[in-house]
CSV table of C-alpha atoms in Angstrom, one decimal:
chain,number,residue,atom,x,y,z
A,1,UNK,CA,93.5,114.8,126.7
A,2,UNK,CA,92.5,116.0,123.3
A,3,UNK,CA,93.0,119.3,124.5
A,4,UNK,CA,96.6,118.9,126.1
A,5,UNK,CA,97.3,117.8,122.4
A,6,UNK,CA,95.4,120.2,120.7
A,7,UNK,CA,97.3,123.1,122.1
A,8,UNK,CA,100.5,120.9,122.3
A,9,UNK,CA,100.6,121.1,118.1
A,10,UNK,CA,99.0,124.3,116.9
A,11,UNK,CA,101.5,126.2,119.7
A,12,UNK,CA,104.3,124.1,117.9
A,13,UNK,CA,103.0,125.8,114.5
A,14,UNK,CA,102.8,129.4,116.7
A,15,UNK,CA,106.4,129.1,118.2
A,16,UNK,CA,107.8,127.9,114.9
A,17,UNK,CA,106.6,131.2,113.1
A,18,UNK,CA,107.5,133.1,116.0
A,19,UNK,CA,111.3,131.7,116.0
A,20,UNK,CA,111.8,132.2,112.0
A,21,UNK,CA,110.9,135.6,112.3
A,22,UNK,CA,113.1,136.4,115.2
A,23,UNK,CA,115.8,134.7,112.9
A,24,UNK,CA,115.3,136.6,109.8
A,25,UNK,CA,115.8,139.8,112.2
A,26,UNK,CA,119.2,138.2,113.7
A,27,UNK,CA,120.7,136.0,111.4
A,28,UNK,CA,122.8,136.1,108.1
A,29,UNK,CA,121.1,136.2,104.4
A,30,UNK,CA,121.8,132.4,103.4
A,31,UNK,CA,120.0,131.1,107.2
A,32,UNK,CA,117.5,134.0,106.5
A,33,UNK,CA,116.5,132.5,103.9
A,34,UNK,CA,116.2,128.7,104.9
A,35,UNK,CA,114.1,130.5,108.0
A,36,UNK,CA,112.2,132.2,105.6
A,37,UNK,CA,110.9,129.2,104.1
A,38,UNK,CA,109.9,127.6,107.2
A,39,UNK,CA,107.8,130.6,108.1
A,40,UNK,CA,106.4,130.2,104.7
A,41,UNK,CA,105.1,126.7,105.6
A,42,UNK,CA,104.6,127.1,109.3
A,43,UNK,CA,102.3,130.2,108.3
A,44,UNK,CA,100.3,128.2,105.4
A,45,UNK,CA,99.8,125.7,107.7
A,46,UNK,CA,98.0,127.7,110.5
A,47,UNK,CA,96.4,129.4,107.8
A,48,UNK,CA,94.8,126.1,106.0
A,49,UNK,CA,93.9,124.8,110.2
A,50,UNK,CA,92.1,128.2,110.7
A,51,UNK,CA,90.2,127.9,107.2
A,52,UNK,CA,89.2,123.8,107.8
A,53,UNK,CA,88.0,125.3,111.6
A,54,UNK,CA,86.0,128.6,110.1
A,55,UNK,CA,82.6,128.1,108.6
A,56,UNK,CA,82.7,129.4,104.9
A,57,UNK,CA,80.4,131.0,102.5
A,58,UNK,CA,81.2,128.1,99.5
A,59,UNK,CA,81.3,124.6,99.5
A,60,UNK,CA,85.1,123.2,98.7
A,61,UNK,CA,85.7,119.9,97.9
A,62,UNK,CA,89.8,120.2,97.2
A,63,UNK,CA,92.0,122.0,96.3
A,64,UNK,CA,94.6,121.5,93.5
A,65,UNK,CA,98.0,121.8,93.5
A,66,UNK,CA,98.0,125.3,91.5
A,67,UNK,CA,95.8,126.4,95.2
A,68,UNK,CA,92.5,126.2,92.8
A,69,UNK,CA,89.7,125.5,94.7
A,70,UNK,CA,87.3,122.8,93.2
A,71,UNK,CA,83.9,122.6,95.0
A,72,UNK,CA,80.3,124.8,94.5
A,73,UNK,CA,79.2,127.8,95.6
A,74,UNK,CA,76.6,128.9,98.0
A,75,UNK,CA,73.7,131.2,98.7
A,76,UNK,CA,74.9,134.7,100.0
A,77,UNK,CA,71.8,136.4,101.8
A,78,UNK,CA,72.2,139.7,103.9
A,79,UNK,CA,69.8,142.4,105.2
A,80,UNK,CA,71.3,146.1,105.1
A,81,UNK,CA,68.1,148.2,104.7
A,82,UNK,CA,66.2,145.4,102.7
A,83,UNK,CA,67.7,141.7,101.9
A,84,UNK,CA,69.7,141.4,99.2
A,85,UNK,CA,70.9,137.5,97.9
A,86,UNK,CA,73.5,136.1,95.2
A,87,UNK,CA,75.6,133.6,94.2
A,88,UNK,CA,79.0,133.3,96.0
A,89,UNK,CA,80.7,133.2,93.2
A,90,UNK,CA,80.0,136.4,92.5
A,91,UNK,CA,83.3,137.9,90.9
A,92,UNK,CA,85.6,138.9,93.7
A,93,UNK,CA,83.6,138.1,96.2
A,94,UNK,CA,85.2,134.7,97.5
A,95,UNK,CA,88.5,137.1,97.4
A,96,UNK,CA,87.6,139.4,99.7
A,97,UNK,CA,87.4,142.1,96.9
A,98,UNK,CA,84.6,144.6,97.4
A,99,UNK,CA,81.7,143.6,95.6
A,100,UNK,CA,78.6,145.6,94.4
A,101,UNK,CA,75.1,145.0,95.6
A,102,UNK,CA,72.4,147.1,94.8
A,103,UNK,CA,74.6,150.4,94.8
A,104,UNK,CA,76.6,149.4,98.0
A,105,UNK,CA,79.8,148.0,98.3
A,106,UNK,CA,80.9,144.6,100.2
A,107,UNK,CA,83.6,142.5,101.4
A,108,UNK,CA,84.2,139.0,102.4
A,109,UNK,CA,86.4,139.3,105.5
A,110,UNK,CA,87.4,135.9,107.3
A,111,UNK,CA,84.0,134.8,106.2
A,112,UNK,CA,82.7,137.9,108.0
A,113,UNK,CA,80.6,140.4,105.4
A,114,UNK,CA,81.3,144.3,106.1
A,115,UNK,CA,80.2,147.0,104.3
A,116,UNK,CA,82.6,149.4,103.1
A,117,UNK,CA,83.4,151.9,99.7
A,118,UNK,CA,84.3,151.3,96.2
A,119,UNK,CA,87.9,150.7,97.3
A,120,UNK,CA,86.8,147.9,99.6
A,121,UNK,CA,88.9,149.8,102.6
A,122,UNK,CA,88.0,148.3,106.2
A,123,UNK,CA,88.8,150.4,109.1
A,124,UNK,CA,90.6,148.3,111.9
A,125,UNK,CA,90.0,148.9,115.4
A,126,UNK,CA,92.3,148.3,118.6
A,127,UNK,CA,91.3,144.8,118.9
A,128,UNK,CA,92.3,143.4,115.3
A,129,UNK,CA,88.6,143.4,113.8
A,130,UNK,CA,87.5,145.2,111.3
A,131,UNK,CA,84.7,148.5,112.6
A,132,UNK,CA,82.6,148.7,109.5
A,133,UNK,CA,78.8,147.9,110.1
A,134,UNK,CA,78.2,144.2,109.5
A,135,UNK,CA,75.1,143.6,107.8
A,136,UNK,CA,72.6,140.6,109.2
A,137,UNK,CA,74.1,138.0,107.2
A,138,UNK,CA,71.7,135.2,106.8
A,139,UNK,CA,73.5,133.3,104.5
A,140,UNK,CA,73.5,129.3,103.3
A,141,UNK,CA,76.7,128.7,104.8
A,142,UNK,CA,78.6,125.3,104.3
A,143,UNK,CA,77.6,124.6,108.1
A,144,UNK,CA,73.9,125.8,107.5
A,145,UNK,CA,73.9,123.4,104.1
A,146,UNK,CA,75.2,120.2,106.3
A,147,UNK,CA,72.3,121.2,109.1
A,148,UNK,CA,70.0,121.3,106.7
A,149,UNK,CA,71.4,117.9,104.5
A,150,UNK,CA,71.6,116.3,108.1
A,151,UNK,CA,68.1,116.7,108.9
A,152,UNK,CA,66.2,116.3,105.8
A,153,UNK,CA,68.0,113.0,106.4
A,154,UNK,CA,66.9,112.4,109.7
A,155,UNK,CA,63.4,112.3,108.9
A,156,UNK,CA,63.3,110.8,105.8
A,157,UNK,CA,65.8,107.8,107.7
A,158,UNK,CA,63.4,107.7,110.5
A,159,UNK,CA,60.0,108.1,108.9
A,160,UNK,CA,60.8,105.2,106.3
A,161,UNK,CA,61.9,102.9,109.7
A,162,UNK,CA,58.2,104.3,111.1
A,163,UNK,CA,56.7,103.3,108.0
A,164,UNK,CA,58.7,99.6,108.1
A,165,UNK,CA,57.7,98.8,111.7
A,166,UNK,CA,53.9,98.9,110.9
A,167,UNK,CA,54.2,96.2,108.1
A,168,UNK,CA,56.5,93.8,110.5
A,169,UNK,CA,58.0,94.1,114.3
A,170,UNK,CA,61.4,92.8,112.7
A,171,UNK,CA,64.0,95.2,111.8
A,172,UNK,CA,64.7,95.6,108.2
A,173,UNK,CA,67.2,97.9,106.2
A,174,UNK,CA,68.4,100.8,108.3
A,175,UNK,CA,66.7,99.6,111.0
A,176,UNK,CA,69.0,97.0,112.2
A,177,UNK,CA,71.8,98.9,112.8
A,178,UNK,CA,69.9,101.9,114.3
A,179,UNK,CA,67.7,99.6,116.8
A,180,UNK,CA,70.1,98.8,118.8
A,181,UNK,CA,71.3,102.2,119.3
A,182,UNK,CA,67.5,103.8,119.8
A,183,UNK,CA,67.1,101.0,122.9
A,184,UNK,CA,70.7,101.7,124.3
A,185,UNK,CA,69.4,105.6,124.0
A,186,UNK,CA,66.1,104.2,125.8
A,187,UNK,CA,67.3,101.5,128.8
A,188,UNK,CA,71.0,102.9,129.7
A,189,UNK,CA,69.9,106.8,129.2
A,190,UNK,CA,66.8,108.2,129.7
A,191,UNK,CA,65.3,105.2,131.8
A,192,UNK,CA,68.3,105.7,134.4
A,193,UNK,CA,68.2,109.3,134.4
A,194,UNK,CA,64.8,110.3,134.2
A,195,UNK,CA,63.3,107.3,135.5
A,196,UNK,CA,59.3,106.4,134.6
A,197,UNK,CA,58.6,109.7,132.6
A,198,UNK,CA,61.4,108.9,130.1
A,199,UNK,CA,58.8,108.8,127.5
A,200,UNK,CA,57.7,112.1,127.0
A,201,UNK,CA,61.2,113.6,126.4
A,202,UNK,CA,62.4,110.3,124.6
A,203,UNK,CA,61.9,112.0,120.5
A,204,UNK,CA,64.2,114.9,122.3
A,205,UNK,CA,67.0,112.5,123.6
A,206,UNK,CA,66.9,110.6,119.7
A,207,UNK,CA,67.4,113.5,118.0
A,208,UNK,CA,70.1,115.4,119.5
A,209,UNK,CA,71.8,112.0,120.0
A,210,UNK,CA,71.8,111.0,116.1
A,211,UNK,CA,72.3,114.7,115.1
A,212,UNK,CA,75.2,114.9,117.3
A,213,UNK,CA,76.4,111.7,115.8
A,214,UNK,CA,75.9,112.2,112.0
A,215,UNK,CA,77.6,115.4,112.5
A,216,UNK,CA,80.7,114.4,114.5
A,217,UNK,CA,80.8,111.3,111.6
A,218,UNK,CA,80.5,113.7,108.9
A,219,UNK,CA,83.0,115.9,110.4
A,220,UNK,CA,85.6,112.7,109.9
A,221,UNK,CA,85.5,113.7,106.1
A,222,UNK,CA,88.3,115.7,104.5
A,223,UNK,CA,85.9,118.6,103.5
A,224,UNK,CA,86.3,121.0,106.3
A,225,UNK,CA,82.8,119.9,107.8
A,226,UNK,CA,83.1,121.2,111.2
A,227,UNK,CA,79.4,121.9,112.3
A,228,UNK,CA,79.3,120.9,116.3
A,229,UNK,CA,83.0,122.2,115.9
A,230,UNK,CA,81.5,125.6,115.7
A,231,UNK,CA,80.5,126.9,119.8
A,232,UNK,CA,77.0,128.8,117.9
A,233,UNK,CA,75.7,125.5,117.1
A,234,UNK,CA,76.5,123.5,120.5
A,235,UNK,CA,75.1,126.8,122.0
A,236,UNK,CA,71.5,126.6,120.3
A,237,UNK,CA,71.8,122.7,121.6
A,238,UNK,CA,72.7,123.5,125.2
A,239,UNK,CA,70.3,126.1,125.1
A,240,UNK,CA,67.2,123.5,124.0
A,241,UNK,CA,68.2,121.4,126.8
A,242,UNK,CA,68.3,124.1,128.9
A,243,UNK,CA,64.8,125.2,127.5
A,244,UNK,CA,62.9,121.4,128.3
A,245,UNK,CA,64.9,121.5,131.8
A,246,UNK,CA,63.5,124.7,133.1
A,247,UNK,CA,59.9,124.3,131.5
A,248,UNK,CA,59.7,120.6,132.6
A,249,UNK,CA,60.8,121.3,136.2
A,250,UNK,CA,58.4,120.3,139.3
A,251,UNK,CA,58.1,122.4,142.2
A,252,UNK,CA,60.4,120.7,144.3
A,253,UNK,CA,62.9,121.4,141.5
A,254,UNK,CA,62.5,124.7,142.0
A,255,UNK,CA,61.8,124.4,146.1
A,256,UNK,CA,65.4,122.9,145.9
A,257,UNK,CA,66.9,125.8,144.5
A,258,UNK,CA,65.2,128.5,146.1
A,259,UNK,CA,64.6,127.3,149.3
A,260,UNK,CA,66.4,124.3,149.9
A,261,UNK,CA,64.1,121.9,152.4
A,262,UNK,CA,66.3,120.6,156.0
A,263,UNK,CA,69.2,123.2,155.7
A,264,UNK,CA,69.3,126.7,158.3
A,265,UNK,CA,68.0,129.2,156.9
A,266,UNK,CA,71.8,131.2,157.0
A,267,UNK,CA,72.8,128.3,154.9
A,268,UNK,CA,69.8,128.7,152.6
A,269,UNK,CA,70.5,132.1,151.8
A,270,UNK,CA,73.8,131.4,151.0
A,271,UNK,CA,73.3,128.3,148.7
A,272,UNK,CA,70.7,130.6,146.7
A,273,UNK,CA,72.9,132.0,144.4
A,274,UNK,CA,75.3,128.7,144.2
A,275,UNK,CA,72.3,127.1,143.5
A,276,UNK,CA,70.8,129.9,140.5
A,277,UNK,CA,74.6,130.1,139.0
A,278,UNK,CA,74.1,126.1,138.8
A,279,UNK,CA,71.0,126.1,136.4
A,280,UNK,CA,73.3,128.3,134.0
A,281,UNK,CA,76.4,126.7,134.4
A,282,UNK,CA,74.9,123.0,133.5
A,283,UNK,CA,74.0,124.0,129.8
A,284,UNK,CA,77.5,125.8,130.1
A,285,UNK,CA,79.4,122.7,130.0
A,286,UNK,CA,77.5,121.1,127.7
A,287,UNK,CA,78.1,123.5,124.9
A,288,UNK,CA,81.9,124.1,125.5
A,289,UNK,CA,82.6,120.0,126.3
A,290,UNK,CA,80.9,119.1,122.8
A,291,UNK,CA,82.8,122.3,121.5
A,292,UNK,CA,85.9,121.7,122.8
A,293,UNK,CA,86.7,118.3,122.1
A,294,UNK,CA,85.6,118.3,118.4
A,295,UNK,CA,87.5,121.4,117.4
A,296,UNK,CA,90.5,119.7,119.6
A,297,UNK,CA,90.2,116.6,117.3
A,298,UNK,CA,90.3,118.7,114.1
A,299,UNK,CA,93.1,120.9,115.3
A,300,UNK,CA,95.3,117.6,115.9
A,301,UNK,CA,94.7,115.6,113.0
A,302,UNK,CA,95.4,118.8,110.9
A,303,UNK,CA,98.7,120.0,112.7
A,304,UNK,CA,100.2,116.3,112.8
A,305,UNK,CA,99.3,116.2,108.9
A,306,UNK,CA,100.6,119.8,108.5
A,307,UNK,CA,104.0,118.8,110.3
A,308,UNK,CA,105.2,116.9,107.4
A,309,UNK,CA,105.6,120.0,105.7
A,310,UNK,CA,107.8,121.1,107.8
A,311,UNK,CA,109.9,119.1,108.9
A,312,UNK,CA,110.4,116.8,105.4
A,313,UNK,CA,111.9,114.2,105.9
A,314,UNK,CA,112.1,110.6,106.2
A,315,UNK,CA,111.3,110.0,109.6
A,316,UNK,CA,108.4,112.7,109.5
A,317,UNK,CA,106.8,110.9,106.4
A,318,UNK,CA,106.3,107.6,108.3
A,319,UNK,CA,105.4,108.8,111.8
A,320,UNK,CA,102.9,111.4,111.3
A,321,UNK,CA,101.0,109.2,109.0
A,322,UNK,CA,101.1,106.5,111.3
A,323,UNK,CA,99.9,109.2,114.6
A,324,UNK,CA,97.3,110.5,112.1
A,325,UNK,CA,95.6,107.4,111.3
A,326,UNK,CA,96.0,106.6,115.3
A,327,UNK,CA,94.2,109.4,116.2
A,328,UNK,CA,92.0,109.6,113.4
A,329,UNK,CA,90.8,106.4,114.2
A,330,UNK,CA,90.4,108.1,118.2
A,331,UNK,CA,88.2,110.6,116.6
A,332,UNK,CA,85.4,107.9,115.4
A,333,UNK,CA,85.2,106.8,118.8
A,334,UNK,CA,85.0,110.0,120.1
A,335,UNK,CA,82.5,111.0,117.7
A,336,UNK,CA,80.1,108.6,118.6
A,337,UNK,CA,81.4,109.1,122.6
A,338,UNK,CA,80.6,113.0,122.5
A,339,UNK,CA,76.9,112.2,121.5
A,340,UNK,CA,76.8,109.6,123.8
A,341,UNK,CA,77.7,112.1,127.0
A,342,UNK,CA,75.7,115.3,125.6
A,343,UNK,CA,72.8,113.1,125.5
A,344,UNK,CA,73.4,111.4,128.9
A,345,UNK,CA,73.9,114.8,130.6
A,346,UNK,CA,71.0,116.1,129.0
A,347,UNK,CA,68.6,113.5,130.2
A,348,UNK,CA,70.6,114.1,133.5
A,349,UNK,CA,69.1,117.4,134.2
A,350,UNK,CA,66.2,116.7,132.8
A,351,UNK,CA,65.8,113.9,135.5
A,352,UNK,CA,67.2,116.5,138.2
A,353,UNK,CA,64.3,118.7,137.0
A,354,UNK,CA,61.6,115.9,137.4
A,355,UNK,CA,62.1,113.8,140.1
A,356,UNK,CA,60.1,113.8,142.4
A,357,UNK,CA,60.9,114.0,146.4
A,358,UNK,CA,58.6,111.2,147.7
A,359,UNK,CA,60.9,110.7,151.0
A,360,UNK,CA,60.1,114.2,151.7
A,361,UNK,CA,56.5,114.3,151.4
A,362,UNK,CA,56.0,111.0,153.3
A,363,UNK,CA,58.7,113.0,156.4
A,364,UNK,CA,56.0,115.9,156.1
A,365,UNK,CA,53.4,113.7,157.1
């Protein structure tokens, strides 16, 4: 559903600019110009949805109406033979104007770092991107900064409720609003799923569940906090379930996939592959549902906001407000929802990968 919408609005924005600039090429010089303006906004708009969706290199807070931004900058760290760090707020760096490092020339390109000349020129391939040689950029992103904010966090949240439940078994502080959510994790998650191992991949199922969740909830805030919006991160997440699946796994796990038990051995051989194309396309879904469905949410909220622009008027000023807020308030639910299901399906395979077949064993006998 988010989807549907997601694509429903931002093509709205695409079709918009699309139409205006058809007009401009048909129409007279006074509807030329009215078009003109409409492109204007249609095209800020996209471009302010692309920038809330992109990681970035500084931390903004707002941005004034004079198109000032007001926030902090960030740690810029790149190897190109030997590391190199500053500041980005560098002078002309933020602007995408080539900026001197060590004799070499740089520029920030859709917070993408290429190396290039003193003029800052960037060669542009067949497919839109720029061809220069891309340093490793190992910066202190805004995304890297919340990852790092979210789990210093964690632990100091988690090792103070540690530290509370040796002095008393009742929950105190933090603790009894996190409680219930650490035994809903335990009894309708990993007990189902996994069944009487549960415990030793129970500190796993907590943490990417409470990650998840701070950083959908954080994600609700107007500062272009997009982390599990971003298909790298849910991609290293997938990729640790994926890790404790396979190295976890029993041998009838693997006897299942290989050589599934009570089918012909045609059938076997042909199930092989279905079955090897499964373990890969598990972790698949998990990265792009989490994905997906965030960056959806973001996309809706900020084309619904963005169509007040342009349409303004009267009945645009009261009823995207009023959606906004209606799906804004869908997004809290389906902030706490998404880290709900990623951590179901993860202790999902993980049961898949443990189980084991006592009905078969007892038929071998």
């Amino acid at each position: 559903m988010f989807k549907k919408f997601a694509v429903l609005f931002y093509s709205i924005f695409v079709l918009n600019l699309v139409s205006a600039q058809h007009g401009e090429a048909t129409a007279g010089a006074a509807p030329a110009q009215e078009l003109s303006e409409k492109d204007k906004v249609s095209k800020e708009n996209k471009e302010f949805i692309d920038h809330h969706l992109l990681d970035a290199h500084d931390f903004t807070l707002m941005v004034d109406k004079d198109g000032h931004h007001i926030g902090f900058p960030l740690p810029v760290i790149f190897y190109d033979n030997g590391f190199h760090a500053f500041m980005s707020n560098k002078e002309g760096f933020m602007h995408g104007e080539p900026t001197e490092v060590d004799g070499s020339f740089y520029v920030l390109h859709h917070e993408k770092i290429y190396k290039t000349d003193a003029a800052g020129t960037l060669t542009i391939g067949e497919d839109g991107h720029p061809t220069n040689v891309k340093p490793l950029d190992l910066s202190i992103t805004k995304s890297v900064l919340i990852i790092l904010l979210v789990s210093i966090f964690m632990l100091v949240l988690f090792a103070g409720m540690a530290k509370s439940y040796k002095k008393s078994v009742v929950p105190t502080g933090a603790a009894r609003f996190l409680e219930p959510l650490i035994i809903f994790v335990r009894d309708e998650v990993a007990i189902p799923n996994i069944g009487h191992k549960y415990k030793r991949f129970m500190g796993y199922l907590l943490t990417v569940f409470f990650f998840i969740l701070f950083l959908n909830v954080l994600g609700l805030m107007p500062f272009g906090i997009n982390v599990t919006g971003n298909i790298t991160m849910t991609f290293f997440l997938a990729i640790l379930t994926y890790l404790i699946t396979t190295f976890s796994a029993n041998k009838d796990y693997w006897k299942h996939i290989f050589w599934m038990p009570g089918v012909p051995v045609p059938m076997k051989l042909i199930m092989l592959p279905i079955e090897l194309l499964g373990t890969i396309t598990k972790p698949f879904a998990l990265m792009i549902r989490l994905f997906a469905n965030m960056t959806a949410g973001h996309i809706v909220v900020m084309s619904l906001i963005g169509l007040i622009y342009v349409f303004k008027n009267f009945v645009a000023g009261v009823a995207f407000p009023f959606l906004t807020l209606v799906i804004y308030l869908l997004e809290v639910l389906v902030a706490f929802l998404q880290a709900y299901i990623f951590t179901m399906l993860s202790a999902l395979f993980i049961g898949m990968a443990v189980q084991e077949h006592e009905h078969e064993h007892h038929a071998a006998h």
